[in-house]
Amino acid sequence: MDIDTLSEKIVAGDRRALSRAITLIESSRADHRDQAAQLMERLKGAGRQAIRIGLSGTPGVGKSTFIESFGKMLTGQGLRVAVLAVDPSSARSGGSILGDKTRMEELSRDPNAFIRPSPSQSHLGGVARRTREAVAVCEAAGFDVVLIETVGVGQSETVVAEMSDLFILLIAPAGGDELQGVKRGIMEIADIILINKADGDLKPAATRTCSDYSGALRLLRKRPQDPQGFPKAMMVSALERDGLQKSWEEMTALTEWRKENGHFASRREAQARYWFEQEVRQGLLAKLDTPSAREAMQSFAAKVAEGGITPTVAAQELLQGLRD
Ligand code: GDP
């Protein structure tokens, strides 16, 4: 199928075309990369805009339960929901989050939902590009909400926050020193913290955890992109489907406010700049990852070690050589 036809079908809502496009995006073959780049250019003009919601939390906190319940609630309201993932562990384990077919069983059968596991790639950078492009394809395909899930480890939250309009952190109720487990940096990028499992025996602990996080969020520096009361912490039960509508109302209220005040557009502009710079950096690094570049690196390194040339001059000469 040529790229024009593929693009038209995606915009017309053809799910097979959508899956096919994402497979193309995930391919590392050079000709596929070129086609994917052409496709992204075509789809750019579709002029559709979803709410992109990043969602993070440690394993076991209830991410898949939440996505299943929250996703079903949204599709029940006539919204179309896409679920994508950035999984930093997939490179190591070969498996991936969302890869397990038993997760989100109901949602995966829903005609108004589209679920795609994380691509397995060796670099977080590679996964980031593919997920970011998949987000754009889903948006062009007319999805109203794109959820981007990640496990709360390492840098993956930052990567997801850089491709989301809203960033949601899922936390489990805890006793004792609740805030210890969450890095300050993650708190700073969260727009809404959801204390999950606020049900049954866990309800009192959830209430305490929620009040602790509310307190901690109030101490953070005020951000220009936040209206009064944000970022905020609130309780939900993904299992009992409690608090989900309220959380969605908060998400839409925040999004509306940001749209009215120019912050929505400026965040996307800043993200486009960020990803452009990342692509340039990665492109330069890829130039070092060729057999001839590695050979040159070794031979310069040997000369530097022998004292025949200074590190600075050696680096300049090597980089000069790469440019040709
Ligand atoms: P993930 O690893 O973050 O995707 O977490 P899962 O969605 O797989 O959930 C981990 C465990 O927590 C499962 O046993 C769920 O049934 C349970 N769980 C998830 N959400 C809730 C909730 O709202 N309340 C309670 N009590 N348990 C939950």
CSV table of C-alpha atoms and ligand atoms in Angstrom, one decimal:
chain,number,residue,atom,x,y,z
A,1,MET,CA,0.0,0.0,0.0
A,2,ASP,CA,1.4,3.4,-0.9
A,3,ILE,CA,1.8,6.0,1.8
A,4,ASP,CA,-1.0,8.3,0.5
A,5,THR,CA,-3.5,5.4,0.6
A,6,LEU,CA,-2.3,4.4,4.1
A,7,SER,CA,-2.6,7.9,5.3
A,8,GLU,CA,-6.2,8.3,3.9
A,9,LYS,CA,-7.3,5.0,5.5
A,10,ILE,CA,-5.9,6.0,8.9
A,11,VAL,CA,-7.7,9.3,8.8
A,12,ALA,CA,-10.9,7.4,7.8
A,13,GLY,CA,-10.6,5.4,10.9
A,14,ASP,CA,-9.4,2.0,9.4
A,15,ARG,CA,-8.0,0.0,12.3
A,16,ARG,CA,-5.9,-2.3,10.2
A,17,ALA,CA,-4.3,0.7,8.5
A,18,LEU,CA,-3.6,2.1,12.0
A,19,SER,CA,-1.9,-1.2,13.1
A,20,ARG,CA,0.0,-1.3,9.9
A,21,ALA,CA,1.3,2.2,10.3
A,22,ILE,CA,2.5,1.5,13.8
A,23,THR,CA,4.3,-1.6,12.6
A,24,LEU,CA,6.0,0.6,9.9
A,25,ILE,CA,6.9,3.1,12.6
A,26,GLU,CA,8.4,0.4,14.8
A,27,SER,CA,10.6,-1.1,12.0
A,28,SER,CA,14.2,-0.2,12.0
A,29,ARG,CA,14.7,-1.0,8.3
A,30,ALA,CA,16.0,2.1,6.5
A,31,ASP,CA,13.3,2.0,3.8
A,32,HIS,CA,10.6,1.7,6.4
A,33,ARG,CA,12.1,4.6,8.3
A,34,ASP,CA,11.8,6.7,5.2
A,35,GLN,CA,8.2,5.6,4.6
A,36,ALA,CA,7.3,6.3,8.2
A,37,ALA,CA,8.8,9.8,8.0
A,38,GLN,CA,6.7,10.4,4.8
A,39,LEU,CA,3.6,9.1,6.6
A,40,MET,CA,4.2,11.4,9.6
A,41,GLU,CA,4.4,14.4,7.2
A,42,ARG,CA,1.1,13.4,5.5
A,43,LEU,CA,-0.7,12.9,8.8
A,44,LYS,CA,0.4,16.2,10.2
A,45,GLY,CA,-2.2,17.9,8.1
A,46,ALA,CA,-5.1,15.8,9.6
A,47,GLY,CA,-5.7,18.7,12.0
A,48,ARG,CA,-7.0,16.5,14.8
A,49,GLN,CA,-6.2,16.8,18.5
A,50,ALA,CA,-6.5,14.2,21.2
A,51,ILE,CA,-5.9,14.7,24.9
A,52,ARG,CA,-2.6,12.9,25.5
A,53,ILE,CA,-2.4,11.6,29.0
A,54,GLY,CA,0.8,10.1,30.4
A,55,LEU,CA,0.3,7.6,33.2
A,56,SER,CA,3.0,6.3,35.5
A,57,GLY,CA,3.3,4.2,38.6
A,58,THR,CA,5.4,1.4,40.1
A,59,PRO,CA,4.5,-2.2,39.2
A,60,GLY,CA,1.5,-3.4,41.1
A,61,VAL,CA,0.0,0.0,41.8
A,62,GLY,CA,-2.9,-0.8,39.5
A,63,LYS,CA,-2.0,0.8,36.2
A,64,SER,CA,-3.6,-1.8,34.0
A,65,THR,CA,-6.7,-2.1,36.3
A,66,PHE,CA,-7.0,1.7,36.1
A,67,ILE,CA,-6.6,1.9,32.3
A,68,GLU,CA,-9.2,-0.9,31.9
A,69,SER,CA,-11.8,0.9,34.2
A,70,PHE,CA,-11.0,4.4,33.1
A,71,GLY,CA,-10.9,3.4,29.4
A,72,LYS,CA,-14.2,1.6,29.6
A,73,MET,CA,-15.7,4.6,31.3
A,74,LEU,CA,-14.6,6.9,28.5
A,75,THR,CA,-15.7,4.6,25.7
A,76,GLY,CA,-19.0,4.3,27.5
A,77,GLN,CA,-19.3,8.1,27.1
A,78,GLY,CA,-18.7,7.7,23.3
A,79,LEU,CA,-15.1,8.6,23.4
A,80,ARG,CA,-12.4,6.7,21.4
A,81,VAL,CA,-9.4,5.7,23.5
A,82,ALA,CA,-5.9,4.6,22.4
A,83,VAL,CA,-3.5,3.0,24.9
A,84,LEU,CA,0.3,3.0,24.2
A,85,ALA,CA,3.2,2.2,26.4
A,86,VAL,CA,6.8,3.2,27.0
A,87,ASP,CA,8.5,0.3,28.7
A,88,PRO,CA,12.1,0.7,29.7
A,89,SER,CA,12.3,-3.0,30.7
A,90,SER,CA,11.3,-4.5,27.4
A,91,ALA,CA,14.7,-4.1,26.0
A,92,ARG,CA,16.2,-6.2,28.7
A,93,SER,CA,13.5,-8.8,29.3
A,94,GLY,CA,12.3,-9.1,25.7
A,95,GLY,CA,8.8,-8.9,27.1
A,96,SER,CA,6.8,-5.7,27.4
A,97,ILE,CA,4.1,-4.1,29.5
A,98,LEU,CA,0.8,-4.4,27.7
A,99,GLY,CA,2.2,-7.4,26.0
A,100,ASP,CA,0.4,-9.7,28.3
A,101,LYS,CA,-2.9,-10.5,26.7
A,102,THR,CA,-4.8,-11.0,29.9
A,103,ARG,CA,-4.3,-7.4,30.8
A,104,MET,CA,-7.2,-5.0,30.0
A,105,GLU,CA,-9.3,-7.8,28.6
A,106,GLU,CA,-12.5,-5.9,28.4
A,107,LEU,CA,-11.0,-2.8,26.9
A,108,SER,CA,-9.0,-4.7,24.3
A,109,ARG,CA,-12.3,-6.1,22.9
A,110,ASP,CA,-13.9,-2.7,22.8
A,111,PRO,CA,-14.3,-1.4,19.2
A,112,ASN,CA,-13.7,2.2,20.5
A,113,ALA,CA,-10.4,1.3,22.1
A,114,PHE,CA,-7.0,0.5,20.5
A,115,ILE,CA,-4.3,-1.0,22.7
A,116,ARG,CA,-0.7,-1.3,21.5
A,117,PRO,CA,2.2,-2.8,23.5
A,118,SER,CA,5.5,-1.1,23.9
A,119,PRO,CA,7.9,-1.7,21.0
A,120,SER,CA,10.9,-3.6,22.1
A,121,GLN,CA,14.0,-1.6,21.4
A,122,SER,CA,17.4,-1.4,22.8
A,123,HIS,CA,17.4,2.3,23.5
A,124,LEU,CA,14.9,4.3,25.4
A,125,GLY,CA,15.5,6.9,22.7
A,126,GLY,CA,14.3,4.5,20.1
A,127,VAL,CA,11.2,3.5,22.1
A,128,ALA,CA,10.5,7.2,22.6
A,129,ARG,CA,10.5,8.1,19.0
A,130,ARG,CA,8.3,5.2,18.0
A,131,THR,CA,5.8,5.9,20.8
A,132,ARG,CA,5.7,9.6,20.0
A,133,GLU,CA,5.0,8.8,16.4
A,134,ALA,CA,2.3,6.2,17.4
A,135,VAL,CA,0.7,8.9,19.5
A,136,ALA,CA,0.6,11.2,16.5
A,137,VAL,CA,-0.9,8.5,14.3
A,138,CYS,CA,-3.6,7.7,16.8
A,139,GLU,CA,-4.4,11.4,17.0
A,140,ALA,CA,-4.7,11.6,13.2
A,141,ALA,CA,-6.9,8.5,13.3
A,142,GLY,CA,-9.4,10.5,15.4
A,143,PHE,CA,-8.9,9.1,18.9
A,144,ASP,CA,-10.1,11.5,21.6
A,145,VAL,CA,-7.9,10.3,24.4
A,146,VAL,CA,-4.4,8.7,24.0
A,147,LEU,CA,-3.1,7.1,27.2
A,148,ILE,CA,0.6,6.6,27.4
A,149,GLU,CA,1.6,4.2,30.2
A,150,THR,CA,5.0,3.7,31.7
A,151,VAL,CA,6.4,1.9,34.6
A,152,GLY,CA,7.8,4.3,37.2
A,153,VAL,CA,11.5,3.6,36.8
A,154,GLY,CA,14.5,5.6,35.5
A,155,GLN,CA,14.0,8.2,32.9
A,156,SER,CA,10.9,6.8,31.3
A,157,GLU,CA,8.6,9.2,33.1
A,158,THR,CA,10.4,12.2,31.7
A,159,VAL,CA,10.1,10.7,28.2
A,160,VAL,CA,6.4,10.1,28.6
A,161,ALA,CA,5.8,13.6,30.2
A,162,GLU,CA,7.5,15.1,27.1
A,163,MET,CA,4.9,13.6,24.8
A,164,SER,CA,1.8,14.2,27.0
A,165,ASP,CA,-0.5,17.1,27.7
A,166,LEU,CA,-1.2,15.8,31.2
A,167,PHE,CA,0.9,13.6,33.4
A,168,ILE,CA,-0.8,11.4,36.0
A,169,LEU,CA,1.0,9.6,38.7
A,170,LEU,CA,-0.6,6.6,40.3
A,171,ILE,CA,0.3,5.8,43.9
A,172,ALA,CA,-0.7,3.0,46.3
A,173,PRO,CA,-1.8,3.7,49.9
A,174,ALA,CA,1.0,3.2,52.3
A,175,GLY,CA,1.7,3.3,56.0
A,176,GLY,CA,4.6,5.2,57.6
A,177,ASP,CA,6.7,7.5,55.5
A,178,GLU,CA,4.7,7.5,52.3
A,179,LEU,CA,6.5,10.2,50.4
A,180,GLN,CA,9.8,8.5,50.6
A,181,GLY,CA,9.3,6.3,47.5
A,182,VAL,CA,8.5,9.1,45.2
A,183,LYS,CA,11.3,11.2,43.8
A,184,ARG,CA,10.9,14.9,43.9
A,185,GLY,CA,11.4,15.2,40.2
A,186,ILE,CA,8.4,13.0,39.5
A,187,MET,CA,6.3,15.0,41.8
A,188,GLU,CA,7.3,18.1,39.9
A,189,ILE,CA,6.1,16.8,36.6
A,190,ALA,CA,2.8,15.3,37.9
A,191,ASP,CA,-0.4,17.3,37.2
A,192,ILE,CA,-2.6,14.9,39.2
A,193,ILE,CA,-1.6,12.3,41.7
A,194,LEU,CA,-4.2,9.5,42.0
A,195,ILE,CA,-4.1,7.4,45.2
A,196,ASN,CA,-5.4,4.1,43.9
A,197,LYS,CA,-6.9,1.3,45.9
A,198,ALA,CA,-9.0,3.7,48.1
A,199,ASP,CA,-11.4,0.9,48.9
A,200,GLY,CA,-12.1,-1.7,51.7
A,201,ASP,CA,-9.4,-2.0,54.3
A,202,LEU,CA,-7.1,0.3,52.4
A,203,LYS,CA,-9.4,3.3,52.5
A,204,PRO,CA,-8.0,4.8,55.8
A,205,ALA,CA,-4.4,4.4,54.6
A,206,ALA,CA,-5.4,5.9,51.2
A,207,THR,CA,-7.0,8.9,52.9
A,208,ARG,CA,-3.8,9.6,54.9
A,209,THR,CA,-1.6,9.1,51.8
A,210,CYS,CA,-3.8,11.5,49.9
A,211,SER,CA,-3.6,14.2,52.5
A,212,ASP,CA,0.2,13.7,52.7
A,213,TYR,CA,0.6,14.2,49.0
A,214,SER,CA,-1.8,17.1,48.9
A,215,GLY,CA,0.4,18.8,51.5
A,216,ALA,CA,3.6,18.0,49.6
A,217,LEU,CA,2.2,19.3,46.4
A,218,ARG,CA,1.2,22.6,48.0
A,219,LEU,CA,4.9,23.1,49.0
A,220,LEU,CA,6.1,22.8,45.4
A,221,ARG,CA,6.9,25.9,43.4
A,222,LYS,CA,3.9,27.3,41.6
A,223,ARG,CA,4.0,26.6,37.9
A,224,PRO,CA,2.5,29.0,35.4
A,225,GLN,CA,0.7,26.2,33.6
A,226,ASP,CA,-1.4,25.5,36.6
A,227,PRO,CA,-4.7,27.1,37.6
A,228,GLN,CA,-5.7,27.4,41.3
A,229,GLY,CA,-5.7,24.0,43.1
A,230,PHE,CA,-3.3,22.2,40.7
A,231,PRO,CA,-1.3,20.0,40.8
A,232,LYS,CA,-3.6,18.0,43.1
A,233,ALA,CA,-3.9,14.6,44.7
A,234,MET,CA,-7.1,12.6,44.8
A,235,MET,CA,-8.3,9.1,45.7
A,236,VAL,CA,-9.7,6.5,43.3
A,237,SER,CA,-10.5,2.8,43.2
A,238,ALA,CA,-9.7,1.4,39.8
A,239,LEU,CA,-11.1,-2.0,41.0
A,240,GLU,CA,-14.4,-0.6,42.3
A,241,ARG,CA,-14.5,2.1,39.5
A,242,ASP,CA,-14.8,4.8,42.1
A,243,GLY,CA,-13.6,8.4,41.6
A,244,LEU,CA,-12.8,7.8,38.0
A,245,GLN,CA,-15.4,10.2,36.6
A,246,LYS,CA,-14.2,12.9,39.1
A,247,SER,CA,-10.6,12.3,38.0
A,248,TRP,CA,-11.7,12.7,34.4
A,249,GLU,CA,-13.5,15.9,35.2
A,250,GLU,CA,-10.3,17.3,36.8
A,251,MET,CA,-8.3,16.3,33.8
A,252,THR,CA,-10.6,18.0,31.3
A,253,ALA,CA,-11.0,21.1,33.5
A,254,LEU,CA,-7.2,21.4,33.7
A,255,THR,CA,-6.9,20.9,29.9
A,256,GLU,CA,-9.6,23.4,29.2
A,257,TRP,CA,-8.0,26.0,31.4
A,258,ARG,CA,-4.6,25.4,29.7
A,259,LYS,CA,-6.2,25.7,26.3
A,260,GLU,CA,-7.9,29.0,27.2
A,261,ASN,CA,-4.7,30.4,28.6
A,262,GLY,CA,-2.3,29.3,25.9
A,263,HIS,CA,-0.4,26.8,27.9
A,264,PHE,CA,-1.7,23.8,26.0
A,265,ALA,CA,-0.3,25.0,22.7
A,266,SER,CA,2.9,26.3,24.2
A,267,ARG,CA,3.6,22.9,25.9
A,268,ARG,CA,3.2,21.2,22.6
A,269,GLU,CA,5.5,23.7,20.9
A,270,ALA,CA,8.2,23.2,23.6
A,271,GLN,CA,7.8,19.4,23.1
A,272,ALA,CA,8.2,19.7,19.4
A,273,ARG,CA,11.4,21.7,19.9
A,274,TYR,CA,12.6,19.1,22.5
A,275,TRP,CA,12.1,16.2,20.2
A,276,PHE,CA,13.8,17.9,17.3
A,277,GLU,CA,16.8,18.5,19.5
A,278,GLN,CA,16.7,14.9,20.7
A,279,GLU,CA,16.6,13.6,17.1
A,280,VAL,CA,19.6,15.7,16.2
A,281,ARG,CA,21.6,14.4,19.2
A,282,GLN,CA,20.6,10.8,18.4
A,283,GLY,CA,21.5,11.3,14.7
A,284,LEU,CA,24.9,12.5,15.7
A,285,LEU,CA,25.4,9.6,18.1
A,286,ALA,CA,24.4,7.2,15.4
A,287,LYS,CA,27.2,8.5,13.2
A,288,LEU,CA,29.6,7.3,15.9
A,289,ASP,CA,28.0,3.9,15.8
A,290,THR,CA,29.3,2.8,12.4
A,291,PRO,CA,32.2,0.3,11.9
A,292,SER,CA,34.5,3.0,10.4
A,293,ALA,CA,33.7,5.5,13.2
A,294,ARG,CA,34.4,2.8,15.8
A,295,GLU,CA,37.7,2.0,14.1
A,296,ALA,CA,38.7,5.6,14.0
A,297,MET,CA,37.7,6.0,17.6
A,298,GLN,CA,40.0,3.1,18.6
A,299,SER,CA,42.9,4.3,16.6
A,300,PHE,CA,42.7,7.9,17.9
A,301,ALA,CA,42.3,6.5,21.4
A,302,ALA,CA,45.5,4.5,21.1
A,303,LYS,CA,47.4,7.6,19.8
A,304,VAL,CA,46.0,9.7,22.7
A,305,ALA,CA,47.0,7.0,25.2
A,306,GLU,CA,50.6,7.0,23.8
A,307,GLY,CA,50.7,10.7,24.2
A,308,GLY,CA,51.1,11.3,20.4
A,309,ILE,CA,48.2,13.6,20.3
A,310,THR,CA,46.1,15.5,22.8
A,311,PRO,CA,42.6,14.4,23.6
A,312,THR,CA,41.2,17.7,22.3
A,313,VAL,CA,42.9,17.6,19.0
A,314,ALA,CA,42.2,13.9,18.5
A,315,ALA,CA,38.5,14.6,19.1
A,316,GLN,CA,38.4,17.5,16.7
A,317,GLU,CA,40.1,15.4,14.0
A,318,LEU,CA,37.7,12.5,14.6
A,319,LEU,CA,34.6,14.7,14.4
A,320,GLN,CA,36.0,16.5,11.3
A,321,GLY,CA,36.3,13.0,9.7
A,322,LEU,CA,32.7,12.1,10.5
A,323,ARG,CA,31.3,15.1,8.8
A,324,ASP,CA,32.5,13.9,5.3
B,1,GDP,P1,0.1,-2.6,37.4
B,1,GDP,O1,1.3,-3.5,37.6
B,1,GDP,O2,0.4,-1.2,37.9
B,1,GDP,O3,-0.4,-2.7,36.0
B,1,GDP,O4,-1.0,-3.2,38.4
B,1,GDP,P2,-2.3,-4.1,38.2
B,1,GDP,O5,-3.4,-3.3,37.5
B,1,GDP,O6,-1.9,-5.4,37.5
B,1,GDP,O7,-2.8,-4.4,39.6
B,1,GDP,C1,-2.0,-5.0,40.6
B,1,GDP,C2,-2.9,-5.6,41.7
B,1,GDP,O8,-3.6,-4.6,42.4
B,1,GDP,C3,-3.9,-6.5,41.2
B,1,GDP,O9,-4.1,-7.6,42.0
B,1,GDP,C4,-5.2,-5.7,41.1
B,1,GDP,O10,-6.4,-6.4,41.3
B,1,GDP,C5,-4.9,-4.8,42.4
B,1,GDP,N1,-5.7,-3.5,42.2
B,1,GDP,C6,-5.6,-2.7,41.2
B,1,GDP,N2,-6.4,-1.6,41.4
B,1,GDP,C7,-7.0,-1.8,42.6
B,1,GDP,C8,-7.9,-1.1,43.4
B,1,GDP,O11,-8.4,0.0,43.0
B,1,GDP,N3,-8.2,-1.6,44.7
B,1,GDP,C9,-7.7,-2.7,45.1
B,1,GDP,N4,-8.1,-3.1,46.3
B,1,GDP,N5,-6.8,-3.5,44.4
B,1,GDP,C10,-6.5,-3.0,43.2
